[in-house]
Amino acid sequence: MRTVDPAKHAARRGQILDAAAGVFAVKGFEAATVAEICRAAGVGSGTLFHYFPDKATVFRAIFQEDHERILAELAALDDTDPVAGFWAIVDLLARDAAEPAAGGLVIALLGRLPMDPRLATVLVAAEEAVLARLTGFLTRLQKEGGVDPDLPAEHAARWVSSIIDGLYLRCGDPGFDAERELRTLRTVLTRFLFR
């Protein structure tokens, strides 16, 4: 019996997902074909179907892996400094806005969500974890006097998340400058929350 090398398996899977993300970003979910994903990944259809049973699973896996990475990084955050923790979450959530495929993937995601309840479940689970961590840091910052205490922490956390989501809705715009927009994001959040 042939054994599977876990590192090679993970690398090949990642190669397929990276290529698929690029194809979906350009073509959208519906117009993207398995053949195009295979060509972009440099694999045959048999290899792709060894890892993923269908195109929808490939698409879902792109976001599943991203959210698993986010959840792992959220869990590893240092809780000793709530200001640093808050900004670490903001940076974590916003850093992919500089990726060239981000704008197209967001559009593909928005088009696919109504047809894929499992995809929605992945996104909701990740969002709940993010909101819980943001709420925790904001609650501590309110107690320490650094954040407006009149704004409920959970409500503020939802606004922070929504503002970052808005950044992703714009990242595919012509002339989008990720560095400038990430600086603006920090300015907006500072003025919104901090005293």
XYZ file of N, CA and C in Angstrom, residues 33-146:
342
model
N -14.142 27.284 -15.112
C -14.297 25.857 -15.410
C -13.218 25.060 -14.676
N -13.521 23.790 -14.468
C -12.546 22.888 -13.861
C -11.302 22.817 -14.745
N -11.495 22.813 -16.053
C -10.355 22.757 -16.974
C -9.432 23.964 -16.783
N -10.008 25.153 -16.605
C -9.196 26.351 -16.387
C -8.446 26.271 -15.060
N -9.099 25.764 -14.047
C -8.443 25.613 -12.742
C -7.284 24.618 -12.866
N -7.522 23.509 -13.557
C -6.467 22.505 -13.750
C -5.277 23.094 -14.503
N -5.552 23.843 -15.575
C -4.462 24.462 -16.343
C -3.674 25.423 -15.464
N -4.383 26.252 -14.707
C -3.704 27.233 -13.848
C -2.873 26.554 -12.761
N -3.355 25.420 -12.273
C -2.641 24.695 -11.206
C -1.575 23.762 -11.753
N -1.614 23.486 -13.063
C -0.659 22.559 -13.656
C -0.925 21.116 -13.262
N -2.213 20.775 -13.125
C -2.592 19.405 -12.758
C -3.673 18.912 -13.715
N -3.849 17.613 -13.757
C -4.931 17.033 -14.531
C -6.215 17.013 -13.718
N -7.324 16.780 -14.403
C -8.612 16.757 -13.704
C -8.678 15.622 -12.685
N -8.017 14.500 -12.971
C -8.000 13.400 -12.007
C -7.355 13.809 -10.697
N -6.288 14.604 -10.793
C -5.620 15.094 -9.581
C -6.532 16.044 -8.823
N -7.154 16.964 -9.555
C -8.058 17.907 -8.878
C -9.180 17.150 -8.174
N -9.773 16.183 -8.854
C -10.896 15.459 -8.255
C -10.448 14.499 -7.153
N -9.174 14.196 -7.096
C -8.641 13.430 -5.960
C -8.730 14.269 -4.678
N -8.519 15.571 -4.823
C -8.522 16.471 -3.671
C -9.900 17.064 -3.383
N -10.668 17.294 -4.434
C -11.959 17.977 -4.299
C -12.987 17.298 -5.204
N -14.170 17.009 -4.684
C -15.155 16.300 -5.505
C -15.799 17.146 -6.601
N -15.780 18.481 -6.434
C -16.424 19.329 -7.437
C -15.928 20.769 -7.302
N -16.320 21.585 -8.251
C -15.896 22.987 -8.291
C -16.375 23.751 -7.055
N -17.587 23.477 -6.597
C -18.122 24.174 -5.424
C -17.274 23.901 -4.186
N -16.789 22.672 -4.066
C -15.950 22.323 -2.919
C -14.607 23.042 -2.999
N -14.077 23.189 -4.205
C -12.829 23.946 -4.382
C -13.050 25.382 -3.916
N -14.122 25.984 -4.390
C -14.410 27.377 -4.031
C -14.556 27.531 -2.524
N -15.345 26.657 -1.933
C -15.573 26.698 -0.484
C -14.263 26.524 0.282
N -13.398 25.635 -0.208
C -12.134 25.351 0.479
C -11.213 26.571 0.518
N -11.279 27.418 -0.493
C -10.470 28.641 -0.493
C -10.792 29.466 0.753
N -12.068 29.636 1.022
C -12.490 30.451 2.160
C -12.351 29.691 3.477
N -12.569 28.395 3.436
C -12.401 27.571 4.640
C -10.956 27.652 5.134
N -10.016 27.498 4.227
C -8.601 27.559 4.625
C -8.242 28.947 5.143
N -8.738 29.979 4.489
C -8.454 31.334 4.940
C -9.018 31.548 6.341
N -10.222 31.070 6.571
C -10.828 31.275 7.883
C -10.180 30.405 8.959
N -9.712 29.236 8.599
C -8.973 28.420 9.567
C -7.678 29.118 9.973
N -7.017 29.747 9.013
C -5.802 30.510 9.313
C -6.128 31.674 10.243
N -7.207 32.378 9.949
C -7.609 33.503 10.796
C -7.942 33.025 12.210
N -8.679 31.932 12.321
C -9.034 31.413 13.637
C -7.796 31.007 14.425
N -6.832 30.388 13.759
C -5.591 29.999 14.445
C -4.828 31.236 14.925
N -4.776 32.264 14.090
C -4.073 33.482 14.484
C -4.820 34.227 15.591
N -6.146 34.195 15.560
C -6.922 34.803 16.649
C -6.628 34.101 17.970
N -6.590 32.785 17.931
C -6.339 32.000 19.144
C -4.945 32.258 19.695
N -3.997 32.578 18.824
C -2.612 32.778 19.254
C -2.315 34.214 19.699
N -3.292 35.108 19.605
C -3.045 36.499 19.991
C -2.686 36.615 21.467
N -1.766 37.513 21.737
C -1.381 37.824 23.105
C -2.468 38.698 23.723
N -3.008 38.263 24.843
C -4.101 38.993 25.488
C -3.635 40.052 26.482
N -2.343 40.209 26.662
C -1.872 41.107 27.718
C -2.075 42.580 27.392
N -2.042 42.946 26.141
C -2.188 44.354 25.748
C -3.399 44.480 24.828
N -4.526 45.003 25.345
C -5.731 45.061 24.512
C -5.611 45.990 23.307
N -4.811 47.035 23.402
C -4.621 47.919 22.250
C -3.898 47.150 21.140
N -2.803 46.495 21.494
C -2.058 45.710 20.502
C -2.926 44.576 19.955
N -3.711 43.943 20.817
C -4.584 42.863 20.373
C -5.632 43.350 19.389
N -6.243 44.493 19.694
C -7.246 45.072 18.799
C -6.645 45.326 17.418
N -5.482 46.007 17.371
C -4.879 46.346 16.087
C -4.358 45.106 15.369
N -3.955 44.092 16.121
C -3.528 42.839 15.489
C -4.696 42.195 14.746
N -5.893 42.251 15.323
C -7.070 41.702 14.653
C -7.401 42.519 13.406
N -7.359 43.829 13.528
C -7.631 44.680 12.361
C -6.645 44.357 11.238
N -5.371 44.290 11.570
C -4.356 43.987 10.555
C -4.574 42.600 9.946
N -4.906 41.639 10.783
C -5.161 40.274 10.315
C -6.320 40.247 9.326
N -7.396 40.940 9.660
C -8.578 40.924 8.804
C -8.389 41.720 7.517
N -7.563 42.748 7.557
C -7.440 43.648 6.407
C -6.271 43.316 5.488
N -5.365 42.465 5.903
C -4.130 42.308 5.132
C -4.324 41.721 3.739
N -5.348 40.927 3.515
C -5.543 40.346 2.180
C -6.095 41.346 1.167
N -6.468 42.536 1.626
C -6.987 43.551 0.704
C -5.931 43.957 -0.326
N -4.657 43.749 -0.016
C -3.581 44.093 -0.941
C -3.358 43.010 -2.001
N -3.975 41.852 -1.826
C -3.811 40.758 -2.786
C -4.538 41.098 -4.093
N -3.899 40.884 -5.232
C -4.535 41.228 -6.514
C -5.874 40.527 -6.751
N -6.030 39.321 -6.250
C -7.265 38.567 -6.497
C -8.391 38.928 -5.534
N -8.124 39.723 -4.521
C -9.117 39.965 -3.463
C -10.432 40.535 -3.997
N -10.367 41.555 -4.832
C -11.589 42.180 -5.332
C -12.459 41.205 -6.114
N -11.845 40.463 -7.024
C -12.598 39.492 -7.819
C -13.162 38.366 -6.975
N -12.399 37.926 -5.978
C -12.894 36.856 -5.098
C -14.079 37.319 -4.262
N -14.050 38.560 -3.828
C -15.177 39.090 -3.058
C -16.438 39.102 -3.924
N -16.304 39.528 -5.146
C -17.454 39.552 -6.054
C -17.967 38.129 -6.297
N -17.035 37.189 -6.525
C -17.439 35.795 -6.724
C -18.112 35.238 -5.475
N -17.578 35.586 -4.315
C -18.148 35.134 -3.038
C -19.571 35.652 -2.862
N -19.774 36.924 -3.118
C -21.109 37.503 -2.956
C -22.119 36.865 -3.901
N -21.672 36.517 -5.097
C -22.562 35.852 -6.040
C -22.866 34.416 -5.654
N -21.932 33.759 -4.990
C -22.087 32.347 -4.643
C -22.825 32.115 -3.326
N -22.733 33.033 -2.401
C -23.311 32.837 -1.064
C -24.775 32.402 -1.053
N -25.642 33.021 -1.845
C -27.048 32.609 -1.781
C -27.293 31.161 -2.212
N -26.368 30.595 -2.997
C -26.563 29.228 -3.493
C -25.823 28.170 -2.678
N -25.023 28.583 -1.713
C -24.179 27.625 -1.002
C -24.282 27.838 0.508
N -25.252 27.209 1.156
C -25.416 27.389 2.606
C -24.194 26.923 3.402
N -23.465 25.935 2.899
C -22.266 25.483 3.625
C -21.182 26.560 3.611
N -21.086 27.283 2.523
C -20.149 28.397 2.450
C -20.544 29.472 3.455
N -21.832 29.769 3.520
C -22.320 30.758 4.491
C -22.005 30.324 5.918
N -22.118 29.036 6.200
C -21.815 28.520 7.535
C -20.351 28.758 7.891
N -19.453 28.541 6.934
C -18.024 28.785 7.147
C -17.792 30.246 7.504
N -18.408 31.141 6.743
C -18.198 32.571 6.964
C -18.782 33.035 8.296
N -19.952 32.527 8.645
C -20.590 32.927 9.901
C -19.761 32.464 11.096
N -19.249 31.252 11.050
C -18.441 30.734 12.162
C -17.190 31.586 12.362
N -16.540 31.948 11.285
C -15.342 32.781 11.393
C -15.697 34.168 11.913
N -16.787 34.729 11.419
C -17.221 36.059 11.855
C -17.530 36.073 13.349
N -18.174 35.036 13.842
C -18.496 34.975 15.268
C -17.237 34.944 16.124
N -16.226 34.206 15.678
C -14.964 34.144 16.425
C -14.268 35.503 16.422
N -14.269 36.163 15.277
C -13.656 37.493 15.176
C -14.389 38.476 16.084
N -15.708 38.472 16.022
C -16.484 39.401 16.842
C -16.267 39.160 18.331
N -16.155 37.905 18.726
C -15.923 37.600 20.139
C -14.583 38.175 20.602
N -13.543 38.006 19.793
C -12.224 38.531 20.177
C -12.210 40.057 20.169
N -12.800 40.673 19.134
C -12.866 42.131 19.089
C -13.644 42.675 20.277
N -14.777 42.049 20.572
C -15.606 42.494 21.696
C -14.827 42.408 23.005
N -14.082 41.330 23.179
C -13.282 41.177 24.399
C -12.259 42.293 24.553
N -11.527 42.583 23.485
C -10.529 43.652 23.561
C -11.191 45.011 23.771
N -12.297 45.277 23.072
C -12.971 46.566 23.223
C -13.556 46.735 24.624
N -14.081 45.676 25.191
C -14.602 45.733 26.565
C -13.486 46.116 27.528
N -12.345 45.490 27.387
C -11.207 45.820 28.258
C -10.757 47.255 28.045
N -10.727 47.697 26.792
C -10.312 49.068 26.514
C -11.297 50.078 27.083
N -12.569 49.749 27.084
C -13.561 50.630 27.700
C -13.334 50.726 29.206
N -13.076 49.606 29.841
C -12.834 49.596 31.294
C -11.587 50.390 31.661
N -10.606 50.381 30.758
C -9.367 51.109 31.002
C -9.466 52.578 30.595
N -10.596 52.964 29.985
C -10.808 54.357 29.620
C -10.261 54.768 28.270
N -9.843 53.821 27.452
C -9.260 54.170 26.162
C -10.249 54.227 25.021
